[in-house]
XYZ file of C-alpha atoms in Angstrom:
312
model
C 15.631 9.758 -28.563
C 17.848 7.491 -26.466
C 15.734 5.348 -24.147
C 18.367 5.465 -21.417
C 18.457 9.279 -21.536
C 14.672 9.296 -21.140
C 15.032 7.183 -17.994
C 17.691 9.582 -16.669
C 15.327 12.476 -17.323
C 12.565 10.605 -15.488
C 14.819 10.004 -12.471
C 15.842 13.671 -12.201
C 12.237 14.790 -12.759
C 11.165 12.505 -9.885
C 13.522 14.311 -7.510
C 16.917 12.641 -7.814
C 19.847 15.001 -8.227
C 21.988 14.991 -11.358
C 24.894 13.726 -9.234
C 22.849 10.825 -7.803
C 21.482 9.892 -11.216
C 24.937 9.982 -12.796
C 26.344 7.762 -10.049
C 23.579 5.184 -10.546
C 24.125 5.307 -14.304
C 27.921 4.952 -13.881
C 28.635 8.062 -15.950
C 30.070 11.455 -15.077
C 27.856 14.335 -14.024
C 28.903 16.480 -17.043
C 28.043 13.598 -19.378
C 24.561 13.346 -17.862
C 24.059 17.116 -18.069
C 25.028 17.053 -21.750
C 22.600 14.183 -22.382
C 19.748 16.118 -20.756
C 20.705 19.149 -22.811
C 20.481 17.106 -26.017
C 17.054 15.882 -24.942
C 15.846 19.452 -24.440
C 17.093 20.388 -27.903
C 15.244 17.426 -29.403
C 12.039 18.397 -27.588
C 12.555 22.011 -28.654
C 12.177 23.742 -25.283
C 13.758 23.744 -21.798
C 12.445 20.947 -19.590
C 14.180 22.025 -16.373
C 14.792 25.266 -14.572
C 17.372 25.635 -11.826
C 16.249 26.507 -8.280
C 19.415 26.871 -6.234
C 21.265 23.571 -6.617
C 18.127 21.657 -7.583
C 16.441 21.236 -10.951
C 12.707 21.815 -11.247
C 10.455 20.916 -14.161
C 9.215 23.697 -16.389
C 5.544 23.616 -17.485
C 6.702 21.939 -20.699
C 8.768 19.490 -18.645
C 5.723 18.482 -16.601
C 3.683 17.830 -19.760
C 6.556 15.850 -21.293
C 7.086 13.788 -18.133
C 3.393 12.896 -17.833
C 3.414 11.403 -21.326
C 6.848 9.848 -20.853
C 5.795 8.051 -17.651
C 2.929 6.409 -19.518
C 5.132 5.533 -22.491
C 7.908 3.962 -20.429
C 5.369 2.093 -18.336
C 3.819 0.549 -21.456
C 7.270 -0.220 -22.824
C 8.246 -2.023 -19.607
C 4.963 -3.932 -19.585
C 5.666 -4.959 -23.167
C 9.137 -6.204 -22.257
C 7.717 -8.219 -19.382
C 4.984 -9.660 -21.592
C 7.521 -10.796 -24.185
C 9.831 -12.252 -21.522
C 6.936 -14.163 -19.970
C 5.827 -15.375 -23.398
C 9.313 -16.788 -23.988
C 9.507 -18.249 -20.464
C 6.113 -18.040 -18.697
C 7.436 -19.686 -15.540
C 9.926 -16.888 -14.776
C 7.779 -13.782 -14.595
C 7.612 -10.978 -12.014
C 4.598 -9.870 -9.953
C 4.890 -6.295 -8.597
C 2.513 -6.129 -5.599
C 1.777 -3.469 -2.972
C -0.247 -4.011 0.190
C -1.181 -2.492 3.531
C 1.264 -2.990 6.384
C -1.458 -4.787 8.361
C -1.880 -7.470 5.678
C 1.784 -8.428 5.607
C 1.606 -10.664 8.673
C -1.339 -12.911 7.798
C -2.865 -12.496 4.333
C 0.024 -11.826 1.940
C 2.376 -14.684 3.008
C -0.097 -17.543 2.426
C -1.310 -15.962 -0.827
C 2.229 -15.856 -2.197
C 3.148 -19.263 -0.778
C 0.072 -20.893 -2.304
C 0.739 -19.289 -5.682
C 4.424 -20.249 -5.775
C 3.472 -23.864 -5.184
C 2.297 -23.900 -8.804
C 4.669 -21.162 -10.064
C 7.936 -21.683 -8.145
C 10.109 -19.536 -10.444
C 7.928 -16.413 -10.405
C 9.477 -13.505 -8.468
C 7.592 -10.933 -6.394
C 8.467 -7.255 -6.010
C 6.735 -6.228 -2.783
C 5.913 -2.786 -1.402
C 4.137 -1.810 1.828
C 2.429 1.481 2.592
C -0.840 3.082 3.611
C -3.833 3.279 1.276
C -2.766 6.514 -0.428
C 0.772 5.252 -1.038
C -0.177 1.910 -2.545
C -2.870 3.479 -4.732
C -0.305 5.918 -6.113
C 2.064 3.023 -6.812
C -0.690 1.400 -8.857
C -1.560 4.584 -10.759
C 2.129 5.251 -11.467
C 2.590 1.763 -12.909
C 5.097 0.776 -10.218
C 2.966 -2.257 -9.276
C 0.338 -4.313 -11.094
C -1.861 -5.182 -8.123
C -2.648 -3.822 -4.668
C -4.282 -5.361 -1.610
C -6.054 -2.599 0.223
C -8.845 -1.647 2.580
C -12.019 -0.492 0.884
C -12.732 0.426 -2.703
C -10.302 3.196 -3.732
C -13.142 4.779 -5.691
C -10.847 5.878 -8.507
C -12.178 5.892 -12.093
C -9.054 4.140 -13.410
C -9.141 1.350 -10.831
C -11.152 -1.852 -10.572
C -11.576 -3.398 -7.122
C -12.816 -6.789 -5.917
C -13.806 -7.394 -2.307
C -12.207 -10.493 -0.783
C -13.374 -10.386 2.839
C -14.659 -8.228 5.655
C -12.304 -7.814 8.596
C -13.723 -6.864 12.016
C -12.161 -4.084 14.055
C -11.869 -4.326 17.822
C -11.366 -1.694 20.491
C -7.941 -2.361 21.987
C -7.629 -1.320 25.646
C -4.791 -1.754 28.183
C -4.936 -4.824 30.399
C -5.482 -2.655 33.487
C -8.212 -0.557 31.846
C -11.551 -0.209 33.648
C -13.255 -2.002 30.727
C -10.709 -4.762 30.128
C -12.874 -7.403 31.829
C -15.585 -6.897 29.193
C -16.013 -8.807 25.915
C -18.199 -6.199 24.207
C -18.457 -2.446 24.356
C -20.290 0.480 22.833
C -17.811 2.822 21.191
C -19.635 5.743 22.761
C -18.497 4.457 26.185
C -14.918 5.558 25.453
C -15.740 9.014 24.093
C -13.605 10.639 26.810
C -10.656 8.242 26.461
C -7.357 9.208 24.759
C -7.115 7.591 21.310
C -4.037 6.303 19.486
C -4.459 6.582 15.715
C -2.500 6.053 12.526
C -1.305 9.220 10.850
C -3.467 11.085 8.344
C -3.433 9.421 4.929
C -4.069 5.930 6.294
C -7.499 4.442 5.674
C -7.792 3.077 9.208
C -7.364 6.630 10.546
C -10.229 7.891 8.374
C -12.414 4.919 9.285
C -11.761 5.352 13.018
C -12.731 9.022 12.872
C -15.905 8.168 10.931
C -16.950 5.429 13.374
C -16.370 7.756 16.304
C -18.494 10.387 14.559
C -21.273 7.807 14.148
C -20.979 7.063 17.868
C -21.443 10.768 18.642
C -17.960 12.096 19.364
C -14.618 13.108 17.868
C -11.637 11.083 19.165
C -9.146 12.907 21.386
C -5.879 11.921 19.719
C -2.841 11.618 21.972
C -0.448 9.565 19.796
C -0.102 8.931 16.065
C 1.848 6.168 14.345
C 2.457 4.437 11.021
C 2.203 0.758 12.044
C -0.766 -1.050 13.566
C 1.492 -3.191 15.751
C 3.116 -0.020 17.119
C -0.337 1.269 18.031
C -1.143 -2.057 19.679
C 2.032 -1.818 21.740
C 1.230 1.741 22.838
C -2.231 0.600 23.934
C -0.694 -2.280 25.891
C 1.597 0.248 27.594
C -1.454 2.097 28.870
C -1.197 5.186 26.666
C -4.701 5.088 25.218
C -7.229 3.025 23.266
C -7.438 2.249 19.536
C -9.692 0.635 16.935
C -7.556 -2.102 15.371
C -7.847 -5.360 13.463
C -7.801 -8.255 15.942
C -4.366 -9.791 16.512
C -3.837 -12.960 14.523
C -2.684 -16.232 16.039
C 0.934 -15.898 14.911
C 1.255 -12.429 16.380
C -0.474 -13.444 19.586
C 2.001 -16.301 20.103
C 4.983 -14.033 19.515
C 3.543 -11.380 21.808
C 3.156 -13.899 24.604
C 6.814 -14.895 24.315
C 8.533 -11.582 23.655
C 6.328 -8.756 24.928
C 7.674 -7.106 28.114
C 4.162 -5.930 29.053
C 0.761 -7.587 29.174
C -0.874 -7.530 25.720
C -3.849 -5.289 25.081
C -7.401 -6.615 25.382
C -9.582 -6.467 22.269
C -13.309 -5.827 22.735
C -16.119 -6.284 20.216
C -17.835 -3.008 19.320
C -21.639 -3.212 19.205
C -23.070 0.252 18.475
C -21.394 0.909 15.100
C -20.360 -1.341 12.201
C -16.692 -1.640 13.166
C -15.436 -3.527 10.111
C -13.350 -2.831 7.045
C -13.402 -4.446 3.625
C -10.205 -5.987 2.241
C -9.893 -6.325 -1.513
C -7.702 -6.570 -4.597
C -7.351 -3.674 -7.049
C -5.816 -3.234 -10.509
C -5.911 -0.706 -13.358
C -9.049 -1.056 -15.459
C -7.477 -0.091 -18.788
C -4.245 -2.053 -18.501
C -3.786 -5.685 -19.477
C -1.899 -7.590 -16.806
C 1.251 -9.495 -17.820
C 0.760 -13.241 -17.605
C 2.359 -13.770 -14.179
C 0.403 -10.917 -12.592
C -2.773 -12.131 -14.282
C -2.215 -15.625 -12.878
C -1.649 -14.213 -9.377
C -4.738 -12.006 -9.774
C -6.829 -15.099 -10.498
C -5.219 -16.959 -7.602
C -6.017 -14.166 -5.130
C -9.646 -13.935 -6.216
C -10.029 -17.687 -5.715
C -7.862 -18.262 -2.632
C -8.101 -14.979 -0.714
C -11.496 -15.574 0.927
C -10.441 -19.076 2.057
C -7.317 -18.000 3.952
C -9.041 -16.370 6.922
C -11.337 -17.599 9.717
C -14.955 -18.194 8.706
C -16.092 -15.141 10.691
C -14.103 -12.905 8.327
C -15.541 -14.293 5.107
C -18.072 -12.588 2.891
C -19.820 -13.384 -0.352
C -18.037 -12.230 -3.487
C -19.193 -9.393 -5.673
């Protein structure tokens, strides 16, 4: 089987159209269709069925793709391992992380690592917990920085630190003069939450449940800083990581409204664990292994002392 044809099959099976795949491959659409036809004859059964203008995998196609994804992933890992063996200073580290970690944790981790490995490249992806976990399971990335142990049997996770959550309230809110608050005190307030599928959304709902109520959701978003801005605009309250110094400075200069106030929560354990995860049964290429070791050593030292926790 032609390796390139297998990659074309994978692209179409993942949802790309034949036209899009042919354009990316710089071949004609009929040529790609013929190549996929040859692949089906080699496999011995149809792999696609047509649904309107789209192609859908047959049951045999789904089985074939599952095995092919694993095979191509191992092949690509092998290529990277050989390339890094030949030139260990020019590897690639595919990394995915939560949006909220991109402003304070990820930059110094990468900067500190590249001080010793200046030629290593990073392929970075941002998403919520579900998205970055899927990227890891699919072999798209080698490592993920996420909130809480994913609890997946194929994944190993190491806690780096515990990050406190604060109740963000508008500057004109009746409680904004306070430093501490019981979460139960805002049971009747409108809440601004991340969309379903984000770990902070699940954690917020659980903490509210522990405090004796279900949050009344008025707005949903996909970025913590968007939620913080909506709170500052007076549209509700939210449980959020505290703003970091860099963001606070920028907010003071550019924000058209008074920033939100962030209050310590005292009646529930309003914290979340931040950690590094990788696949348990997959050997990391040398560059990713070196970054893995760097994160385990440097991660807990890059945050204020109040955030730190003992390693497990």
